[in-house]
Amino acid sequence: MNHAETDQWQEAAQHLLAVNRPEQAERLVRQHLAQHPRHAFAHVVLALTLFRQQRLLEADEAANSAIRLNPQESEAFYMLSLVQANADKAALAETNIREALRLSPINSKYLGTLAWILNATTRPTEAKAAAEMGLRYDPAHVECLTQLAQAQELLQQWDPLLSTLHYLVSLRPQSSVAHQWLGQEALRREEYTQAQAHYQEALRLDPTNSKVHQGLSQTLRYQSKIGRLAHGLNRYLTFVSEGTKNRVLRAWGHFFLILIPLSLLCIPLLLFLGFESLYWRLHPEVRQLRNRPAGAPSYLRETFYRYGAVVSFVFLLVAFLPPVIWIMLKLGFPDSALGPGLTGGLTILVMSIGQALKSAAEMPLPDKSPAGWLLLATLVLVASLGSSLWSALWPWGPPAVLVSNGLLFYCLVRGVPFTQAGRTLR
């Protein structure tokens, strides 16, 4: 094969990929393969062009073809690993990137990819070691630095993380992701002015990045006293809620300490959190930030889709109270005995609402409208109140509503994204 010809098609394909024209690069590579079908590296480049088009099955096949033609081609194993990682086949991806490293041990690109896979499978200690080894070979390797920062974040090594991020920005000052990360870290440290500066730079570099919009919006929120107060309250309630679930003794101590005050103040607290949320959304800078391109869904629609399921969840939760109280009274429980139960119930209700709102805010925007669930939950709440207050529906009305509400609540919790946790490879 003529080397000048080989260099020419490879350079042309790489240029087309660099200018984001993978379809044209694919055609060029296929033309070359028509004349040289056993050229292993050409199959690797073909896999790359298909990968860039998200045609993962075809890319997998092309990478395997390259391996069959040349089992010593480390780039083929690297390419196959990338494809499998993006197809959520983490174990296979790790096996193949380790094979690429066996064939070419001193390769920062392969070590960065291994670190990425290890981070994505929640093995930050191993990921950190792989990224640091890659940086020993190439101290300015961006992927290794990125994965080192990711591992440091997962390990909560905050000071080393900050140093890594500053070095990353010095190497890639035009990287929106690096500035976004610095903004996120400044926000965690409650350095709101610095966070705003980094998020604004990230927004300038990537105006359509929704995570940057969200981060900048949160920064503006916490710069006001009322926002910081709500943030502190939210953080405290989250500590108590998560701590009690994880059997943390200190959290249980706080739970019993605030049980009565929280139940007495639950309505004012909910009103305060609602007011703060509305105040934040109506802030002039936040409203300006939320001006989106034509064709984007309205903010009202986005809010309805994001929090509609949470409101349904709350309505169904509240709908349990009237029939439960009615049944307890019918069983002979004295009125005075209901106080502690209501106190605990209202406390749990407030904490559940706060956790659900927080989870919904962090989840991707649902595609499906929650209108059906919201209407159904409203009807159930009305039926719950009516069956408990209207004597004509006694004695079967309240128990029937309680059972049907329990079934609906179970279905909603099983189907709503904010109650599910999952992690996928990027």
CSV table of N, CA and C in Angstrom, one decimal, residues 163-232:
chain,number,residue,atom,x,y,z
A,163,SER,N,-7.4,22.4,43.3
A,163,SER,CA,-6.1,22.6,42.6
A,163,SER,C,-6.1,21.9,41.2
A,164,THR,N,-6.7,20.8,41.1
A,164,THR,CA,-6.9,20.1,39.8
A,164,THR,C,-7.7,20.9,38.8
A,165,LEU,N,-8.8,21.5,39.3
A,165,LEU,CA,-9.7,22.2,38.5
A,165,LEU,C,-9.0,23.5,38.0
A,166,HIS,N,-8.3,24.2,38.8
A,166,HIS,CA,-7.5,25.4,38.4
A,166,HIS,C,-6.5,25.1,37.4
A,167,TYR,N,-5.8,24.0,37.5
A,167,TYR,CA,-4.8,23.5,36.5
A,167,TYR,C,-5.5,23.2,35.2
A,168,LEU,N,-6.7,22.5,35.3
A,168,LEU,CA,-7.4,22.2,34.1
A,168,LEU,C,-7.9,23.4,33.3
A,169,VAL,N,-8.3,24.4,34.1
A,169,VAL,CA,-8.7,25.7,33.4
A,169,VAL,C,-7.5,26.4,32.8
A,170,SER,N,-6.4,26.3,33.4
A,170,SER,CA,-5.2,27.0,32.9
A,170,SER,C,-4.8,26.3,31.6
A,171,LEU,N,-5.1,25.0,31.4
A,171,LEU,CA,-4.7,24.3,30.2
A,171,LEU,C,-5.8,24.5,29.1
A,172,ARG,N,-7.1,24.6,29.6
A,172,ARG,CA,-8.2,24.7,28.7
A,172,ARG,C,-9.1,25.9,29.1
A,173,PRO,N,-8.6,27.1,28.9
A,173,PRO,CA,-9.4,28.3,29.4
A,173,PRO,C,-10.7,28.4,28.6
A,174,GLN,N,-10.9,27.8,27.5
A,174,GLN,CA,-12.1,27.9,26.7
A,174,GLN,C,-13.1,26.7,27.0
A,175,SER,N,-12.7,25.9,28.0
A,175,SER,CA,-13.6,24.7,28.4
A,175,SER,C,-14.7,25.2,29.2
A,176,SER,N,-15.9,25.0,28.7
A,176,SER,CA,-17.1,25.4,29.5
A,176,SER,C,-17.3,24.4,30.7
A,177,VAL,N,-17.0,23.1,30.5
A,177,VAL,CA,-17.1,22.2,31.5
A,177,VAL,C,-16.2,22.5,32.7
A,178,ALA,N,-15.0,22.9,32.4
A,178,ALA,CA,-14.0,23.2,33.5
A,178,ALA,C,-14.6,24.4,34.3
A,179,HIS,N,-15.0,25.5,33.7
A,179,HIS,CA,-15.6,26.6,34.4
A,179,HIS,C,-16.8,26.2,35.2
A,180,GLN,N,-17.7,25.4,34.6
A,180,GLN,CA,-18.9,24.9,35.3
A,180,GLN,C,-18.5,24.2,36.5
A,181,TRP,N,-17.5,23.3,36.4
A,181,TRP,CA,-17.0,22.6,37.6
A,181,TRP,C,-16.5,23.5,38.7
A,182,LEU,N,-15.7,24.5,38.3
A,182,LEU,CA,-15.2,25.5,39.3
A,182,LEU,C,-16.4,26.2,39.9
A,183,GLY,N,-17.4,26.6,39.1
A,183,GLY,CA,-18.6,27.2,39.7
A,183,GLY,C,-19.3,26.3,40.7
A,184,GLN,N,-19.4,25.0,40.4
A,184,GLN,CA,-20.1,24.1,41.3
A,184,GLN,C,-19.3,24.0,42.6
A,185,GLU,N,-17.9,23.9,42.5
A,185,GLU,CA,-17.1,23.8,43.7
A,185,GLU,C,-17.2,25.1,44.5
A,186,ALA,N,-17.2,26.2,43.9
A,186,ALA,CA,-17.3,27.5,44.6
A,186,ALA,C,-18.7,27.6,45.3
A,187,LEU,N,-19.7,27.1,44.6
A,187,LEU,CA,-21.1,27.0,45.2
A,187,LEU,C,-21.1,26.1,46.4
A,188,ARG,N,-20.4,25.0,46.4
A,188,ARG,CA,-20.4,24.1,47.5
A,188,ARG,C,-19.6,24.8,48.7
A,189,ARG,N,-18.6,25.6,48.4
A,189,ARG,CA,-17.9,26.3,49.4
A,189,ARG,C,-18.6,27.6,49.9
A,190,GLU,N,-19.8,27.8,49.3
A,190,GLU,CA,-20.6,29.0,49.6
A,190,GLU,C,-19.8,30.3,49.2
A,191,GLU,N,-19.0,30.3,48.2
A,191,GLU,CA,-18.3,31.4,47.7
A,191,GLU,C,-19.1,31.9,46.5
A,192,TYR,N,-20.2,32.6,46.7
A,192,TYR,CA,-21.2,32.8,45.7
A,192,TYR,C,-20.7,33.8,44.6
A,193,THR,N,-19.9,34.8,44.9
A,193,THR,CA,-19.4,35.7,43.9
A,193,THR,C,-18.5,35.0,42.9
A,194,GLN,N,-17.6,34.1,43.4
A,194,GLN,CA,-16.7,33.4,42.5
A,194,GLN,C,-17.6,32.4,41.7
A,195,ALA,N,-18.5,31.7,42.3
A,195,ALA,CA,-19.4,30.8,41.6
A,195,ALA,C,-20.1,31.5,40.5
A,196,GLN,N,-20.6,32.7,40.7
A,196,GLN,CA,-21.3,33.4,39.7
A,196,GLN,C,-20.4,33.7,38.5
A,197,ALA,N,-19.2,34.1,38.8
A,197,ALA,CA,-18.2,34.5,37.8
A,197,ALA,C,-17.9,33.3,36.9
A,198,HIS,N,-17.7,32.1,37.5
A,198,HIS,CA,-17.3,30.9,36.8
A,198,HIS,C,-18.5,30.4,35.9
A,199,TYR,N,-19.7,30.5,36.5
A,199,TYR,CA,-20.9,30.0,35.8
A,199,TYR,C,-21.2,31.0,34.6
A,200,GLN,N,-21.0,32.3,34.8
A,200,GLN,CA,-21.2,33.2,33.7
A,200,GLN,C,-20.2,33.0,32.6
A,201,GLU,N,-18.9,32.6,32.9
A,201,GLU,CA,-18.0,32.3,31.9
A,201,GLU,C,-18.3,31.0,31.1
A,202,ALA,N,-18.8,30.0,31.9
A,202,ALA,CA,-19.3,28.8,31.3
A,202,ALA,C,-20.5,29.0,30.4
A,203,LEU,N,-21.4,29.9,30.8
A,203,LEU,CA,-22.5,30.3,30.0
A,203,LEU,C,-22.1,31.0,28.7
A,204,ARG,N,-21.1,31.8,28.8
A,204,ARG,CA,-20.6,32.5,27.6
A,204,ARG,C,-20.0,31.5,26.6
A,205,LEU,N,-19.4,30.5,27.1
A,205,LEU,CA,-18.7,29.5,26.2
A,205,LEU,C,-19.7,28.5,25.7
A,206,ASP,N,-20.8,28.3,26.4
A,206,ASP,CA,-21.8,27.3,26.0
A,206,ASP,C,-23.2,27.8,26.5
A,207,PRO,N,-23.8,28.7,25.7
A,207,PRO,CA,-25.1,29.3,26.1
A,207,PRO,C,-26.2,28.4,26.2
A,208,THR,N,-26.2,27.1,25.6
A,208,THR,CA,-27.3,26.2,25.7
A,208,THR,C,-27.2,25.2,26.8
A,209,ASN,N,-26.2,25.2,27.6
A,209,ASN,CA,-25.9,24.2,28.6
A,209,ASN,C,-26.9,24.4,29.7
A,210,SER,N,-27.9,23.4,29.9
A,210,SER,CA,-28.9,23.6,30.9
A,210,SER,C,-28.3,23.5,32.3
A,211,LYS,N,-27.3,22.7,32.5
A,211,LYS,CA,-26.7,22.5,33.8
A,211,LYS,C,-26.0,23.9,34.3
A,212,VAL,N,-25.5,24.6,33.3
A,212,VAL,CA,-24.8,25.9,33.6
A,212,VAL,C,-25.9,26.9,34.0
A,213,HIS,N,-27.0,26.9,33.3
A,213,HIS,CA,-28.2,27.7,33.6
A,213,HIS,C,-28.7,27.4,35.0
A,214,GLN,N,-28.8,26.2,35.3
A,214,GLN,CA,-29.3,25.8,36.6
A,214,GLN,C,-28.3,26.2,37.7
A,215,GLY,N,-27.0,26.0,37.5
A,215,GLY,CA,-26.0,26.4,38.5
A,215,GLY,C,-26.0,27.9,38.7
A,216,LEU,N,-26.1,28.7,37.6
A,216,LEU,CA,-26.0,30.1,37.8
A,216,LEU,C,-27.3,30.6,38.5
A,217,SER,N,-28.4,30.0,38.2
A,217,SER,CA,-29.7,30.3,38.8
A,217,SER,C,-29.6,30.0,40.3
A,218,GLN,N,-29.0,28.9,40.7
A,218,GLN,CA,-28.9,28.6,42.1
A,218,GLN,C,-27.9,29.6,42.8
A,219,THR,N,-26.9,30.0,42.1
A,219,THR,CA,-25.9,31.0,42.7
A,219,THR,C,-26.7,32.3,43.0
A,220,LEU,N,-27.5,32.7,42.0
A,220,LEU,CA,-28.2,34.0,42.2
A,220,LEU,C,-29.2,33.8,43.4
A,221,ARG,N,-29.7,32.6,43.5
A,221,ARG,CA,-30.7,32.3,44.6
A,221,ARG,C,-30.0,32.5,46.0
A,222,TYR,N,-28.9,31.9,46.1
A,222,TYR,CA,-28.2,31.9,47.4
A,222,TYR,C,-27.5,33.2,47.8
A,223,GLN,N,-27.4,34.1,46.8
A,223,GLN,CA,-26.8,35.4,47.1
A,223,GLN,C,-27.8,36.3,48.0
A,224,SER,N,-29.0,36.0,48.0
A,224,SER,CA,-30.0,36.7,48.8
A,224,SER,C,-30.1,36.1,50.2
A,225,LYS,N,-30.4,36.9,51.2
A,225,LYS,CA,-30.4,36.4,52.6
A,225,LYS,C,-31.6,35.3,52.7
A,226,ILE,N,-32.7,35.6,52.1
A,226,ILE,CA,-33.8,34.7,52.2
A,226,ILE,C,-33.5,33.4,51.5
A,227,GLY,N,-32.7,33.4,50.4
A,227,GLY,CA,-32.3,32.2,49.7
A,227,GLY,C,-31.4,31.4,50.6
A,228,ARG,N,-30.4,32.1,51.2
A,228,ARG,CA,-29.5,31.3,52.1
A,228,ARG,C,-30.2,30.7,53.3
A,229,LEU,N,-31.2,31.4,53.8
A,229,LEU,CA,-31.9,30.9,54.9
A,229,LEU,C,-32.7,29.6,54.5
A,230,ALA,N,-33.3,29.7,53.4
A,230,ALA,CA,-34.1,28.5,52.9
A,230,ALA,C,-33.1,27.4,52.6
A,231,HIS,N,-31.9,27.7,52.0
A,231,HIS,CA,-30.9,26.7,51.7
A,231,HIS,C,-30.4,26.0,53.0
A,232,GLY,N,-30.2,26.8,54.0
A,232,GLY,CA,-29.7,26.2,55.3
A,232,GLY,C,-30.8,25.3,55.9
